[in-house]
Short mmCIF file of C-alpha atoms in Angstrom, two decimals:
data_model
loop_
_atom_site.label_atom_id
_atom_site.label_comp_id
_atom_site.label_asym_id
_atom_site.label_seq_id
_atom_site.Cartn_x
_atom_site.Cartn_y
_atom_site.Cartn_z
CA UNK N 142 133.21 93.66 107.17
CA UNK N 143 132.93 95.61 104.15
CA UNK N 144 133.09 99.34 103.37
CA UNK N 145 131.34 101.13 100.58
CA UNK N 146 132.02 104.34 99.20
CA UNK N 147 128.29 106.33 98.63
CA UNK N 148 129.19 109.50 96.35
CA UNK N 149 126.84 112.32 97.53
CA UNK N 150 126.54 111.00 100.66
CA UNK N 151 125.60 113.97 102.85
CA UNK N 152 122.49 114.81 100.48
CA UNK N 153 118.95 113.82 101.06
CA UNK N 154 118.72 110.47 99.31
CA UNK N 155 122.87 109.86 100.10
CA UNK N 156 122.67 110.56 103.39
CA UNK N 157 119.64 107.82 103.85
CA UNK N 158 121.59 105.49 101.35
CA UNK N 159 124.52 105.59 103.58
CA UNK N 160 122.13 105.28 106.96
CA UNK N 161 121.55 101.73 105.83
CA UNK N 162 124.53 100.55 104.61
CA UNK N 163 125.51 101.78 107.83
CA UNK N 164 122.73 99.58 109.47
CA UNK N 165 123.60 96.44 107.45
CA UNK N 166 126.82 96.13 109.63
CA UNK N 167 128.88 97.53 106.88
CA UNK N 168 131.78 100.45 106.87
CA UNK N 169 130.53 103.65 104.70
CA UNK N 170 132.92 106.21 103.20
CA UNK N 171 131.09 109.41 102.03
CA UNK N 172 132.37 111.66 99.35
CA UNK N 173 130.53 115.15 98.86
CA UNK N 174 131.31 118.57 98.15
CA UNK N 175 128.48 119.98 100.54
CA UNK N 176 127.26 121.91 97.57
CA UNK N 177 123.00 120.69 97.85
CA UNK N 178 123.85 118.25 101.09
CA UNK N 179 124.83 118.95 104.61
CA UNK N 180 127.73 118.09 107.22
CA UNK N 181 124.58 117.20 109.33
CA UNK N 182 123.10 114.99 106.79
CA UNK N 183 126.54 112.65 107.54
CA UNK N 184 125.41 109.52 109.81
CA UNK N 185 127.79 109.01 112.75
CA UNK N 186 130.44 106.11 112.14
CA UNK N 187 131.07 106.91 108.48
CA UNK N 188 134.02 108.86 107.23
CA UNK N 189 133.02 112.01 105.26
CA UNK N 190 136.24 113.19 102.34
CA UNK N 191 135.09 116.41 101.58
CA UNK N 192 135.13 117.53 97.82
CA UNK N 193 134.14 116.81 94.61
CA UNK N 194 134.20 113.47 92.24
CA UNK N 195 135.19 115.58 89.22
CA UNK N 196 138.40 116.16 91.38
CA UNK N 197 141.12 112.93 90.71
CA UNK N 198 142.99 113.85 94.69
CA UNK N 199 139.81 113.90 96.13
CA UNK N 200 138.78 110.93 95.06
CA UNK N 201 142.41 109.34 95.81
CA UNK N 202 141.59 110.51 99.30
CA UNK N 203 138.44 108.68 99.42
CA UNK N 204 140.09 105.64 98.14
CA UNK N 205 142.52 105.58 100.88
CA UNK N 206 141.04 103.19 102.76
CA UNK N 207 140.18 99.18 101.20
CA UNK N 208 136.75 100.12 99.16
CA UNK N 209 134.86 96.57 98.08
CA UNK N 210 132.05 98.63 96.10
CA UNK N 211 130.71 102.19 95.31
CA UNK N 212 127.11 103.83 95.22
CA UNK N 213 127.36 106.52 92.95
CA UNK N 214 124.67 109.20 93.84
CA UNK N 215 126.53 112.40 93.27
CA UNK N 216 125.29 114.59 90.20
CA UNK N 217 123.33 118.04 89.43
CA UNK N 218 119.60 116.43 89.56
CA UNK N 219 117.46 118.95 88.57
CA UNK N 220 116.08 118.93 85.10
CA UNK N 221 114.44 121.81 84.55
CA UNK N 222 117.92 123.84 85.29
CA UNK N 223 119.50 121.33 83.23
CA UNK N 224 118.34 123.29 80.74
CA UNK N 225 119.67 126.43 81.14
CA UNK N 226 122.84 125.06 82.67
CA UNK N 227 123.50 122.05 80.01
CA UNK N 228 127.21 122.59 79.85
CA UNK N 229 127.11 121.91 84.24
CA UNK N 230 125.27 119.24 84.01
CA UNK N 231 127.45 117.54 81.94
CA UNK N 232 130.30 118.30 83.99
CA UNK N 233 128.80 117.47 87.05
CA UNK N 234 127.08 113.96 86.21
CA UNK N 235 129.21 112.59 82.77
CA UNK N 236 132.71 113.88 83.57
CA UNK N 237 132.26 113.34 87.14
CA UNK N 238 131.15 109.62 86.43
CA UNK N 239 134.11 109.11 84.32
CA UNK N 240 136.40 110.64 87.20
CA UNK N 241 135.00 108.37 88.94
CA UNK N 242 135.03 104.75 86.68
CA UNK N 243 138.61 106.00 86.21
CA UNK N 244 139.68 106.16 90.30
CA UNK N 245 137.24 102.58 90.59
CA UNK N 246 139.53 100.92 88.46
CA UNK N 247 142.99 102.50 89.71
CA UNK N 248 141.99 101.69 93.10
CA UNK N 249 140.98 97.71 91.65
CA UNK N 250 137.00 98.64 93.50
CA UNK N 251 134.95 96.61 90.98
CA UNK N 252 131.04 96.36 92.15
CA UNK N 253 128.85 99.71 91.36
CA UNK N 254 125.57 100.59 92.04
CA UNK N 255 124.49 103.71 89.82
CA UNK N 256 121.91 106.11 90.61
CA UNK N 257 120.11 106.71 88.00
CA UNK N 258 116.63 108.38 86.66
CA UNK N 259 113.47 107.40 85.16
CA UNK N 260 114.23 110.42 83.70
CA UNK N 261 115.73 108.71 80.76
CA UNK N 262 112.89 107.97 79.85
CA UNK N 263 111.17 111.05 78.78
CA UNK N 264 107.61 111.51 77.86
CA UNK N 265 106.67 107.96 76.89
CA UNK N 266 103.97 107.36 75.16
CA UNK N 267 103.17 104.49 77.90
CA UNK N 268 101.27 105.49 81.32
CA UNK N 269 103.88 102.80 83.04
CA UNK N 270 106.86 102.24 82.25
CA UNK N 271 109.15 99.17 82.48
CA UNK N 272 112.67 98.70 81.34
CA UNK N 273 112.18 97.57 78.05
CA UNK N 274 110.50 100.86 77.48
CA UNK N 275 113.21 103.00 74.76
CA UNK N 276 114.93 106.10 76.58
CA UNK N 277 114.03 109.43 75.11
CA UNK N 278 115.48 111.49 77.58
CA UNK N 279 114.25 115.41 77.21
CA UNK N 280 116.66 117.82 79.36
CA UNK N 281 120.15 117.33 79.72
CA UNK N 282 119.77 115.56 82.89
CA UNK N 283 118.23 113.06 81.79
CA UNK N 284 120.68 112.35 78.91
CA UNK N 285 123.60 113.06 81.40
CA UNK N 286 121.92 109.92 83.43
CA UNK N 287 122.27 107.81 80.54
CA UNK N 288 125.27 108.81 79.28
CA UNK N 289 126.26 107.44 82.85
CA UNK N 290 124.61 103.98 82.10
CA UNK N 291 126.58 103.91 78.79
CA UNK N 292 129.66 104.54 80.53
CA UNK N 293 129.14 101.74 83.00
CA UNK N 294 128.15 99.12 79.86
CA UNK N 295 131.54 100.06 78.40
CA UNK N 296 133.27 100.01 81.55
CA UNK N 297 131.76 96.27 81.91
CA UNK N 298 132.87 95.57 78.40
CA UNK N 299 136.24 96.69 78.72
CA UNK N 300 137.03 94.82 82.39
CA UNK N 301 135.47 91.99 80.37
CA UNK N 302 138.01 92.12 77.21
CA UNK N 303 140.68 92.78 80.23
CA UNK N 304 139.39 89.43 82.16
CA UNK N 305 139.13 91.78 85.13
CA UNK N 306 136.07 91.64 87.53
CA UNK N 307 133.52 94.61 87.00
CA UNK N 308 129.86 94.52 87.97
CA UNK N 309 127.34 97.28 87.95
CA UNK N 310 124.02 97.97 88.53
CA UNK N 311 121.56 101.19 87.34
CA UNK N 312 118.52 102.05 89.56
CA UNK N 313 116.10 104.27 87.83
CA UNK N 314 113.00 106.16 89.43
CA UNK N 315 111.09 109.25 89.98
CA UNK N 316 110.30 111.55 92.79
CA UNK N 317 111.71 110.52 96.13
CA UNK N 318 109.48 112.18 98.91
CA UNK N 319 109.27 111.36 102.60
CA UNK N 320 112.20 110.83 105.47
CA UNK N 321 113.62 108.33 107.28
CA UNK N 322 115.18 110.16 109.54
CA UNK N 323 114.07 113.47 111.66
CA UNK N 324 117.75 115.05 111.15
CA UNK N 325 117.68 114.50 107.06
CA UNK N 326 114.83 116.28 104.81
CA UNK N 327 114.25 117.45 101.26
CA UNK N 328 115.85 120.56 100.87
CA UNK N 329 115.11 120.91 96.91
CA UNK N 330 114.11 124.63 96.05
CA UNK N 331 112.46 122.43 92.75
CA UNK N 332 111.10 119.33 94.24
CA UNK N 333 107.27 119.77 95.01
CA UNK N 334 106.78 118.45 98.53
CA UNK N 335 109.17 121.09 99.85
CA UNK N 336 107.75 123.95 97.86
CA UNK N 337 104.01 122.96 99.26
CA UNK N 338 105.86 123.11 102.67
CA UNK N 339 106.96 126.19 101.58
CA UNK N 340 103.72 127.83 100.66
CA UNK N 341 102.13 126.79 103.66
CA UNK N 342 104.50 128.09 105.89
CA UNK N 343 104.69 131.58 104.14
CA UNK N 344 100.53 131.68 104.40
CA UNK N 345 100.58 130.69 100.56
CA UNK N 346 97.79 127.90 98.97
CA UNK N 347 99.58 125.34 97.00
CA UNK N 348 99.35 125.73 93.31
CA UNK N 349 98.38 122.67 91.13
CA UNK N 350 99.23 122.87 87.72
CA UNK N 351 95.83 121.92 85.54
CA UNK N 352 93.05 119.62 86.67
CA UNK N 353 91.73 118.80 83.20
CA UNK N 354 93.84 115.69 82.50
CA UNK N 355 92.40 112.46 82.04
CA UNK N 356 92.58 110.87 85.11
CA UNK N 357 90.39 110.04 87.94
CA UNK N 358 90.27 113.52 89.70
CA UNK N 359 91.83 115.48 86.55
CA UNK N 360 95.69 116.44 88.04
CA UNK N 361 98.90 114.52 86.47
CA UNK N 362 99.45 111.36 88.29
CA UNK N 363 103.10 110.77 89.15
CA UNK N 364 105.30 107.91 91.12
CA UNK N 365 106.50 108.88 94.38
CA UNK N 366 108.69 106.72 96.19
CA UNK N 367 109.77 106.87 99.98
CA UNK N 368 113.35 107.66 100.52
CA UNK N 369 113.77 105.04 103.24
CA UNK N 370 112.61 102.21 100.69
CA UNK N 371 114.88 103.61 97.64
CA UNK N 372 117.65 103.48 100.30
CA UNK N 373 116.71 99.50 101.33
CA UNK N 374 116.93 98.85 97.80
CA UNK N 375 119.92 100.28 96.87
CA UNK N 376 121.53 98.28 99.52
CA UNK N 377 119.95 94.83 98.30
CA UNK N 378 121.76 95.76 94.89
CA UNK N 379 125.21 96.46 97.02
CA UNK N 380 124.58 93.23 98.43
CA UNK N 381 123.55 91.38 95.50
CA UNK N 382 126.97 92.35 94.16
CA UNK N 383 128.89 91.62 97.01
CA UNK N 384 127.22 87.67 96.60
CA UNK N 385 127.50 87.82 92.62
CA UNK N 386 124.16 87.06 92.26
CA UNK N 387 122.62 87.73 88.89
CA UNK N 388 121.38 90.77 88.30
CA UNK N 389 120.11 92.94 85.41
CA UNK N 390 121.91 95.92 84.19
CA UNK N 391 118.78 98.48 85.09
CA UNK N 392 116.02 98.29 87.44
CA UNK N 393 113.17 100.22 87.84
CA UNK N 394 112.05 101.44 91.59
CA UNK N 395 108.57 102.32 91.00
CA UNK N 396 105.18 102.14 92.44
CA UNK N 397 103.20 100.64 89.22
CA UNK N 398 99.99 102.91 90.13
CA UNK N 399 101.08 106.27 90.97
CA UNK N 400 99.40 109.29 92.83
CA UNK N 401 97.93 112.02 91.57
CA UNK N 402 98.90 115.69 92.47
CA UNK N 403 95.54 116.32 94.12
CA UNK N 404 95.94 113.07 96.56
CA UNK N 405 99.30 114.39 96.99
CA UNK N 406 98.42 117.84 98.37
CA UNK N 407 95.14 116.49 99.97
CA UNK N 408 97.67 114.51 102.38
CA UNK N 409 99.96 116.95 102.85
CA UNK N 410 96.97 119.18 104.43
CA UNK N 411 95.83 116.55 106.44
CA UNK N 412 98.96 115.99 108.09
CA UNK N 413 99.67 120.08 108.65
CA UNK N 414 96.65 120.88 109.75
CA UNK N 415 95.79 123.28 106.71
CA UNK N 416 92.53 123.59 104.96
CA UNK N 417 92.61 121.75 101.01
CA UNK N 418 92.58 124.37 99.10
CA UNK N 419 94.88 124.39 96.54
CA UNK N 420 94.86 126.92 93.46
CA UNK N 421 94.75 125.36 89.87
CA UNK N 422 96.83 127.18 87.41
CA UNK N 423 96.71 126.42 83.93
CA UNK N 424 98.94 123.16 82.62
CA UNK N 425 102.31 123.11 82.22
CA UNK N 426 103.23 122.19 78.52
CA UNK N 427 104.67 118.87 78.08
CA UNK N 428 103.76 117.92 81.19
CA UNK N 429 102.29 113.83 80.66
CA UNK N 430 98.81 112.89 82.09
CA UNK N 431 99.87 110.24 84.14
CA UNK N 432 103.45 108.67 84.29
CA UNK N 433 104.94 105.74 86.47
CA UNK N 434 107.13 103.23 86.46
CA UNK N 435 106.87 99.26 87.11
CA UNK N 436 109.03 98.26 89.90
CA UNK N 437 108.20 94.14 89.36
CA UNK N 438 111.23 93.15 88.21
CA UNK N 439 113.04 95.01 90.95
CA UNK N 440 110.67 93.26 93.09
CA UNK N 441 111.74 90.14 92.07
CA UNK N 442 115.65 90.13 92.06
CA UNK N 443 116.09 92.84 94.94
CA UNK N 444 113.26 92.26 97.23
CA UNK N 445 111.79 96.02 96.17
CA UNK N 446 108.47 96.89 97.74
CA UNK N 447 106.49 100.43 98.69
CA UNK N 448 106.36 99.56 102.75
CA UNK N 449 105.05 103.46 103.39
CA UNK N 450 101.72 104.62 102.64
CA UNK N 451 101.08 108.13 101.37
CA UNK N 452 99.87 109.18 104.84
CA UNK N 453 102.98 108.03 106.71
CA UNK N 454 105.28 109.23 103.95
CA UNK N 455 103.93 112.42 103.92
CA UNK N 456 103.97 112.50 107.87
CA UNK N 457 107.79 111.47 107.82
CA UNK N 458 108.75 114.33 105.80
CA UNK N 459 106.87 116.88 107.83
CA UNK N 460 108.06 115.74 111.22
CA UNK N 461 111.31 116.59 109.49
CA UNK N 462 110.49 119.80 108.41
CA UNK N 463 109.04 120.68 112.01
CA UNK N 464 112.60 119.17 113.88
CA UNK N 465 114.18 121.30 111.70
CA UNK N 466 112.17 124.16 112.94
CA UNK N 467 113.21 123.14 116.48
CA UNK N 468 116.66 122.26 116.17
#
């Protein structure tokens, strides 16, 4: 039996992540320091070490116990705040990572998969992207995400110079909506499913930003991914590793097609019950027409595929929000 390590394991995508491992048959150490997860986010059977990667004891704590491979999900996410906190992102996702590579290698742990974002990718000038599309990351997050991908390629380059073992693997995507389980939800103040949640619970319409883009009903179309099938997939990779199967060095989790904002909120008042009738607001500068990415290759070498539909995924996440409500 093998145990992984998931970093940011008590958040909302960690928590899921470590849910299957846990499923797989397979022994799941979480490290998080409860700063945007929860205690109750934790699946029963795996061993939470409370604290944060940037800290060398804490991760000598989490290391206690035989590790054969690491998901690293732990990291300040939220780009717009990147911004204005540039100097904490940096900290929290770069140094942390290199805290992190550092404790891997002390502890001889030598199969990573990386979180990462298709937020490297910035505005391209592409409506779907694929990997061989150049990064041009545009808010510190995104840079801090590769910067994190450059740290794993040298890592790989220097266990290779060493003749040690060292093999990694960098999932990219979007905007992970949707839950898997009742007990684990979104709880993002920036992510948009939880602020239309928001607005309809405070008697607020939903606010879409322009409807003058060209696409098919005007709004931006974006790629929105269930949080159940980003957390299958980042378990294939684990297990890819743990069978040295070839893999790539980055993989795109992506839907190819996309939805548009308006679909988005049209479903969302379908399944609560609320009348469709969001307000349009102006456009956001900068903000692309339509952006997604192409998840074939992932398809291909990790068995990705979208198994929710927008209805159900949208259902998920607000029988979460409603057992929260109860709980």
């Amino acid at each position: 039996m093998t145990r992984w390590l998931v970093t940011g394991g008590a958040g909302y995508i960690g928590a899921h992540v470590a849910n299957a491992l846990l499923g797989t048959g397979r022994e799941v150490t979480v490290v998080d320091d409860l700063s945007t997860g929860a205690t109750s986010f934790v699946p029963e059977g795996a061993r939470l070490v409370e604290g944060s990667i940037g800290d060398a004891e804490v991760l000598h704590r989490a290391f206690a116990d035989p590790v054969d491979g690491v998901v690293h999900l732990a990291g300040f996410k939220f780009a717009g705040v990147s911004v204005a906190r540039p100097m904490h992102t940096y900290r929290q996702n770069v140094s942390g990572t290199i805290e992190l590579l550092d404790a891997m290698h002390a502890a001889g742990v030598h199969r990573l998969v990386f979180s990462s974002s298709a937020g490297v990718y910035g505005t391209p000038d592409v409506a779907r992207v694929t990997e061989q599309t150049p990064p041009a990351p545009e808010s510190p997050y995104g840079e801090s995400k590769l910067v994190g991908e450059w740290l794993i390629a040298d890592a790989r380059r220097a266990a290779a110079l060493a003749d040690e073992p060292f093999s990694a693997v960098s999932l990219r995507y979007f905007n992970v909506i949707g839950s898997g389980e009742p007990t684990i939800r979104d709880l993002s103040p920036h992510n948009l499913v939880p602020a239309v949640f928001r607005a309809i619970r405070e008697g607020r319409r939903p606010r879409i930003n322009g409807d003058d883009f060209p696409t098919p009903d005007g709004t931006c179309v974006r790629d929105y991914v269930h949080v159940a099938d980003l957390a299958l997939a980042h378990v294939a990779a684990a297990a890819a590793l743990e069978a040295d199967a070839p893999l790539d060095d980055v993989y795109n989790l992506g839907s190819g097609t996309g939805t548009s904002v308006r679909e988005l909120l049209t479903a969302i008042a379908a399944v609560a019950g609320v009348p469709d009738d969001p307000e349009i607001g102006p456009r956001r500068a900068g903000d692309p027409a339509s952006i997604v990415a192409d998840g074939s290759r992932a398809a291909a070498d990790l068995g990705w595929a979208m198994r929710w539909s927008l209805e159900d995924t949208i259902a998920s996440a607000w029988r979460a929000e409603r057992f929260a409500d109860d709980a």
